[in-house]
């Protein structure tokens, strides 16, 4: 085994949801906060040590249409462009039982449980493994106590519905707050490291 950390990134509402009450495609409650300096600084923080992006099928397909264009957009914020270039160039592993072809360059499909894929990735290579905005993958790895660092952006909105990241039944774990930044509109960038 190498010493690769498994990190995860996700935005949450105050009531713990990662999308709005309208369903998985409802990100309207989060949109006013995703382009703030706090959110962009958090985005820069999540990839600076990561050499592998672990994605679910939905996040992989959703990211492709947007971030690949930002990488070459000279008018884009430098932090957005940096993240986009990293995402385009980095090794990507897409967890899917339905895809037969990787939707990105430098990507491969893994039709296996998240824990098995993480164990395989941790056995070789260097750098962090970032589970990037893939809530079902993050939930699975939290249930197996395999996440070492959580990057959470909490927005000052109660959605009143939607799926939750932290559900009943997760193992009891302890975390240390290692970074905290609050933006002028109340959004918070938080980094928690698992205490083992």
PDB file of C-alpha atoms in Angstrom, residues 43-172:
ATOM      1  CA  UNK A  43     -11.874  24.274  -5.769  1.00  0.00           C
ATOM      2  CA  UNK A  44      -8.189  25.122  -6.128  1.00  0.00           C
ATOM      3  CA  UNK A  45      -7.458  23.466  -2.790  1.00  0.00           C
ATOM      4  CA  UNK A  46      -9.121  20.148  -3.668  1.00  0.00           C
ATOM      5  CA  UNK A  47      -6.913  19.297  -6.641  1.00  0.00           C
ATOM      6  CA  UNK A  48      -3.512  20.671  -5.630  1.00  0.00           C
ATOM      7  CA  UNK A  49      -2.335  17.278  -4.245  1.00  0.00           C
ATOM      8  CA  UNK A  50      -4.560  14.988  -6.317  1.00  0.00           C
ATOM      9  CA  UNK A  51      -3.205  12.860  -9.152  1.00  0.00           C
ATOM     10  CA  UNK A  52      -6.337  10.780  -9.745  1.00  0.00           C
ATOM     11  CA  UNK A  53      -9.981  11.836 -10.052  1.00  0.00           C
ATOM     12  CA  UNK A  54     -12.522   9.193  -9.070  1.00  0.00           C
ATOM     13  CA  UNK A  55     -15.889  10.019 -10.613  1.00  0.00           C
ATOM     14  CA  UNK A  56     -19.336   8.541 -10.817  1.00  0.00           C
ATOM     15  CA  UNK A  57     -20.951   8.222 -14.244  1.00  0.00           C
ATOM     16  CA  UNK A  58     -23.227  11.243 -13.745  1.00  0.00           C
ATOM     17  CA  UNK A  59     -20.447  13.558 -12.619  1.00  0.00           C
ATOM     18  CA  UNK A  60     -18.119  12.370 -15.391  1.00  0.00           C
ATOM     19  CA  UNK A  61     -20.702  13.001 -18.091  1.00  0.00           C
ATOM     20  CA  UNK A  62     -21.844  16.288 -16.558  1.00  0.00           C
ATOM     21  CA  UNK A  63     -18.320  17.663 -16.162  1.00  0.00           C
ATOM     22  CA  UNK A  64     -17.280  16.863 -19.724  1.00  0.00           C
ATOM     23  CA  UNK A  65     -19.483  19.380 -21.462  1.00  0.00           C
ATOM     24  CA  UNK A  66     -18.584  22.232 -19.151  1.00  0.00           C
ATOM     25  CA  UNK A  67     -15.020  21.935 -17.844  1.00  0.00           C
ATOM     26  CA  UNK A  68     -13.362  20.906 -21.097  1.00  0.00           C
ATOM     27  CA  UNK A  69     -14.373  24.280 -22.588  1.00  0.00           C
ATOM     28  CA  UNK A  70     -13.210  26.264 -19.536  1.00  0.00           C
ATOM     29  CA  UNK A  71      -9.672  24.865 -19.823  1.00  0.00           C
ATOM     30  CA  UNK A  72      -9.069  26.865 -23.018  1.00  0.00           C
ATOM     31  CA  UNK A  73     -11.143  29.936 -22.133  1.00  0.00           C
ATOM     32  CA  UNK A  74      -8.725  32.820 -21.591  1.00  0.00           C
ATOM     33  CA  UNK A  75     -11.564  34.904 -20.148  1.00  0.00           C
ATOM     34  CA  UNK A  76     -12.330  32.382 -17.421  1.00  0.00           C
ATOM     35  CA  UNK A  77     -11.187  32.972 -13.850  1.00  0.00           C
ATOM     36  CA  UNK A  78      -7.632  31.641 -13.451  1.00  0.00           C
ATOM     37  CA  UNK A  79      -8.753  29.302 -10.642  1.00  0.00           C
ATOM     38  CA  UNK A  80     -11.495  27.836 -12.843  1.00  0.00           C
ATOM     39  CA  UNK A  81      -9.052  27.417 -15.715  1.00  0.00           C
ATOM     40  CA  UNK A  82      -6.477  25.755 -13.440  1.00  0.00           C
ATOM     41  CA  UNK A  83      -9.018  23.267 -12.159  1.00  0.00           C
ATOM     42  CA  UNK A  84     -10.347  22.608 -15.672  1.00  0.00           C
ATOM     43  CA  UNK A  85      -6.861  21.948 -17.081  1.00  0.00           C
ATOM     44  CA  UNK A  86      -6.120  19.616 -14.189  1.00  0.00           C
ATOM     45  CA  UNK A  87      -9.391  17.742 -14.738  1.00  0.00           C
ATOM     46  CA  UNK A  88      -8.805  17.372 -18.480  1.00  0.00           C
ATOM     47  CA  UNK A  89      -5.233  16.091 -18.026  1.00  0.00           C
ATOM     48  CA  UNK A  90      -5.427  14.035 -14.830  1.00  0.00           C
ATOM     49  CA  UNK A  91      -5.988  10.268 -14.645  1.00  0.00           C
ATOM     50  CA  UNK A  92      -9.740   9.732 -14.301  1.00  0.00           C
ATOM     51  CA  UNK A  93     -11.444   6.565 -13.110  1.00  0.00           C
ATOM     52  CA  UNK A  94     -15.181   6.490 -13.792  1.00  0.00           C
ATOM     53  CA  UNK A  95     -17.262   4.069 -11.725  1.00  0.00           C
ATOM     54  CA  UNK A  96     -20.056   2.702 -13.885  1.00  0.00           C
ATOM     55  CA  UNK A  97     -21.858  -0.546 -14.594  1.00  0.00           C
ATOM     56  CA  UNK A  98     -23.477   0.881 -17.748  1.00  0.00           C
ATOM     57  CA  UNK A  99     -20.755   2.770 -19.623  1.00  0.00           C
ATOM     58  CA  UNK A 100     -18.645   0.754 -22.017  1.00  0.00           C
ATOM     59  CA  UNK A 101     -16.444   3.592 -23.214  1.00  0.00           C
ATOM     60  CA  UNK A 102     -14.758   6.310 -21.155  1.00  0.00           C
ATOM     61  CA  UNK A 103     -16.286   9.749 -21.835  1.00  0.00           C
ATOM     62  CA  UNK A 104     -12.949  11.600 -21.413  1.00  0.00           C
ATOM     63  CA  UNK A 105      -9.343  11.331 -22.546  1.00  0.00           C
ATOM     64  CA  UNK A 106      -7.056   9.955 -19.807  1.00  0.00           C
ATOM     65  CA  UNK A 107     -10.039   8.060 -18.365  1.00  0.00           C
ATOM     66  CA  UNK A 108     -11.004   4.465 -17.836  1.00  0.00           C
ATOM     67  CA  UNK A 109     -14.164   2.709 -16.715  1.00  0.00           C
ATOM     68  CA  UNK A 110     -14.216   0.625 -13.539  1.00  0.00           C
ATOM     69  CA  UNK A 111     -17.206  -1.677 -13.092  1.00  0.00           C
ATOM     70  CA  UNK A 112     -16.472  -2.636  -9.488  1.00  0.00           C
ATOM     71  CA  UNK A 113     -17.384  -1.521  -5.967  1.00  0.00           C
ATOM     72  CA  UNK A 114     -15.843   1.805  -4.969  1.00  0.00           C
ATOM     73  CA  UNK A 115     -13.904   0.216  -2.090  1.00  0.00           C
ATOM     74  CA  UNK A 116     -12.217  -2.265  -4.436  1.00  0.00           C
ATOM     75  CA  UNK A 117     -11.307   0.463  -6.922  1.00  0.00           C
ATOM     76  CA  UNK A 118      -9.845   2.622  -4.144  1.00  0.00           C
ATOM     77  CA  UNK A 119      -7.813  -0.319  -2.790  1.00  0.00           C
ATOM     78  CA  UNK A 120      -6.410  -0.899  -6.274  1.00  0.00           C
ATOM     79  CA  UNK A 121      -5.540   2.790  -6.713  1.00  0.00           C
ATOM     80  CA  UNK A 122      -3.915   2.942  -3.292  1.00  0.00           C
ATOM     81  CA  UNK A 123      -1.677  -0.017  -4.098  1.00  0.00           C
ATOM     82  CA  UNK A 124       0.274   1.971  -6.695  1.00  0.00           C
ATOM     83  CA  UNK A 125       1.069   5.539  -7.611  1.00  0.00           C
ATOM     84  CA  UNK A 126       1.411   8.716  -5.620  1.00  0.00           C
ATOM     85  CA  UNK A 127      -0.775  11.721  -4.847  1.00  0.00           C
ATOM     86  CA  UNK A 128      -4.290  12.011  -3.500  1.00  0.00           C
ATOM     87  CA  UNK A 129      -7.289  10.245  -4.984  1.00  0.00           C
ATOM     88  CA  UNK A 130     -10.044  12.861  -5.266  1.00  0.00           C
ATOM     89  CA  UNK A 131     -13.649  11.674  -5.291  1.00  0.00           C
ATOM     90  CA  UNK A 132     -14.932  14.691  -7.146  1.00  0.00           C
ATOM     91  CA  UNK A 133     -18.577  15.696  -6.603  1.00  0.00           C
ATOM     92  CA  UNK A 134     -19.766  12.097  -6.823  1.00  0.00           C
ATOM     93  CA  UNK A 135     -22.170  11.769  -3.874  1.00  0.00           C
ATOM     94  CA  UNK A 136     -23.082   8.100  -4.288  1.00  0.00           C
ATOM     95  CA  UNK A 137     -19.386   7.190  -4.427  1.00  0.00           C
ATOM     96  CA  UNK A 138     -18.625   9.390  -1.416  1.00  0.00           C
ATOM     97  CA  UNK A 139     -21.477   7.816   0.563  1.00  0.00           C
ATOM     98  CA  UNK A 140     -20.217   4.327  -0.241  1.00  0.00           C
ATOM     99  CA  UNK A 141     -16.670   5.174   0.837  1.00  0.00           C
ATOM    100  CA  UNK A 142     -17.898   6.894   4.019  1.00  0.00           C
ATOM    101  CA  UNK A 143     -19.845   3.735   4.855  1.00  0.00           C
ATOM    102  CA  UNK A 144     -16.596   1.753   4.487  1.00  0.00           C
ATOM    103  CA  UNK A 145     -14.595   4.414   6.417  1.00  0.00           C
ATOM    104  CA  UNK A 146     -12.267   4.958   3.464  1.00  0.00           C
ATOM    105  CA  UNK A 147     -12.366   8.758   3.192  1.00  0.00           C
ATOM    106  CA  UNK A 148      -9.337  10.513   4.701  1.00  0.00           C
ATOM    107  CA  UNK A 149     -10.288  14.133   3.947  1.00  0.00           C
ATOM    108  CA  UNK A 150     -13.598  15.879   3.271  1.00  0.00           C
ATOM    109  CA  UNK A 151     -13.751  19.186   1.388  1.00  0.00           C
ATOM    110  CA  UNK A 152     -17.220  20.581   2.008  1.00  0.00           C
ATOM    111  CA  UNK A 153     -18.662  23.841   0.754  1.00  0.00           C
ATOM    112  CA  UNK A 154     -21.721  24.640   2.859  1.00  0.00           C
ATOM    113  CA  UNK A 155     -24.129  27.193   1.401  1.00  0.00           C
ATOM    114  CA  UNK A 156     -26.558  29.240   3.541  1.00  0.00           C
ATOM    115  CA  UNK A 157     -29.710  27.718   2.068  1.00  0.00           C
ATOM    116  CA  UNK A 158     -32.239  25.227   3.393  1.00  0.00           C
ATOM    117  CA  UNK A 159     -33.456  23.287   0.372  1.00  0.00           C
ATOM    118  CA  UNK A 160     -36.276  21.526   2.193  1.00  0.00           C
ATOM    119  CA  UNK A 161     -35.641  18.348   0.221  1.00  0.00           C
ATOM    120  CA  UNK A 162     -33.178  16.420  -1.871  1.00  0.00           C
ATOM    121  CA  UNK A 163     -30.702  13.671  -1.127  1.00  0.00           C
ATOM    122  CA  UNK A 164     -28.489  13.836   1.951  1.00  0.00           C
ATOM    123  CA  UNK A 165     -24.803  13.006   2.179  1.00  0.00           C
ATOM    124  CA  UNK A 166     -24.795  11.920   5.817  1.00  0.00           C
ATOM    125  CA  UNK A 167     -27.437   9.261   6.293  1.00  0.00           C
ATOM    126  CA  UNK A 168     -28.268   7.115   9.280  1.00  0.00           C
ATOM    127  CA  UNK A 169     -26.134   4.010   9.508  1.00  0.00           C
ATOM    128  CA  UNK A 170     -22.690   5.452   8.810  1.00  0.00           C
ATOM    129  CA  UNK A 171     -19.969   4.185  11.155  1.00  0.00           C
ATOM    130  CA  UNK A 172     -19.062   6.504  14.028  1.00  0.00           C
TER     131      UNK A 172
END
